[in-house]
Amino acid sequence: MPEPHSPRQNHLLAALPAEVYERLLPQLQIAPMALGCVVYESGDPMNNVYFPTTSIVSLLHTMQDGKPAEIALVGNDGALGIAVFMGGVSTPTRAVVQSAGDAYAIESEALREEFRLGGPLQELLLRYTQALITQMTQTAVCNRHHSVEQQLSRWLLLSLDRLSSNKLLMTQRLIANMLGSRQGAMETLEKMQQAELIEYDRGCIIVPDRKKLEGYVCECYGVVKTEFDRLLPRNRNLSGAALPGATQRRTQSGGHGRRIDDAREPAGAASPRALTQRRTQSDRRRRRIGAARPAR
């Protein structure tokens, strides 16, 4: 039986104090993320900010000759669309789904309004931005100084940190985007499979022994993971205290999710009447969130 959806499957939303989370909840809508689909294009206005829960999205920079290169990945640890609250309305990067699943979307203006209030949400998103910049910086260093096998190992471990299994369903095209070459991607996969670091078959990558892969990966993985753990510790709020039910959430997700406009609050949240009033206000400006569009 599939686990129920919940916005708190995203670690940023889970770390928010109850009163902030309650204000955002009526405006959060599930957005399906299909493998290989485009969440946003380079230069396009960002109408929504996305908080992935069970999906992973690659941030790509495309050169003038059309060749893409991955600069970061975003999963249940973060958010897509940092330009919205950093003062911009677009970004030169392209966001493509590398592991299918779901995310929660909120209209950009609604998030900006909450960000302008300052307080916990602003602090959390700025911390996340710092962690994301570290990942981008370390990716550039890794691509310059380490082997493609080590680059792929770093990428696999970062992806697995954002999933609940040791298996990734990946297209060759997405792997090539990360490594910069389709031929190089296949050669690297073959080498790593021969070294028994991975098992690969028809777009499915399995890591049979994570410890072995961790022993092979370069230092860049540890740098990124340490910074994310320092700035955004899982299952903890901004003060460092454990969140209610954090231990339980490590084994199963809470049942407080909703699909599109079927909202359900966690225990101890605002009254139904208060939520109804908020939904009425937010519905005036809400548009229905659909699936990300297929990559061209």
PDB file of C-alpha atoms in Angstrom, residues 87 114 146 161 236 286:
ATOM      1  CA  GLY A  87      14.733  39.000  -5.945  1.00  0.00           C
ATOM      2  CA  GLU A 114       5.476  34.919   3.605  1.00  0.00           C
ATOM      3  CA  HIS A 146      37.999  14.215 -10.291  1.00  0.00           C
ATOM      4  CA  ASP A 161      20.234  10.511   0.211  1.00  0.00           C
ATOM      5  CA  ARG A 236      14.822  19.142  13.442  1.00  0.00           C
ATOM      6  CA  ARG A 286      -4.915  30.093  -7.127  1.00  0.00           C
TER       7      ARG A 286
END
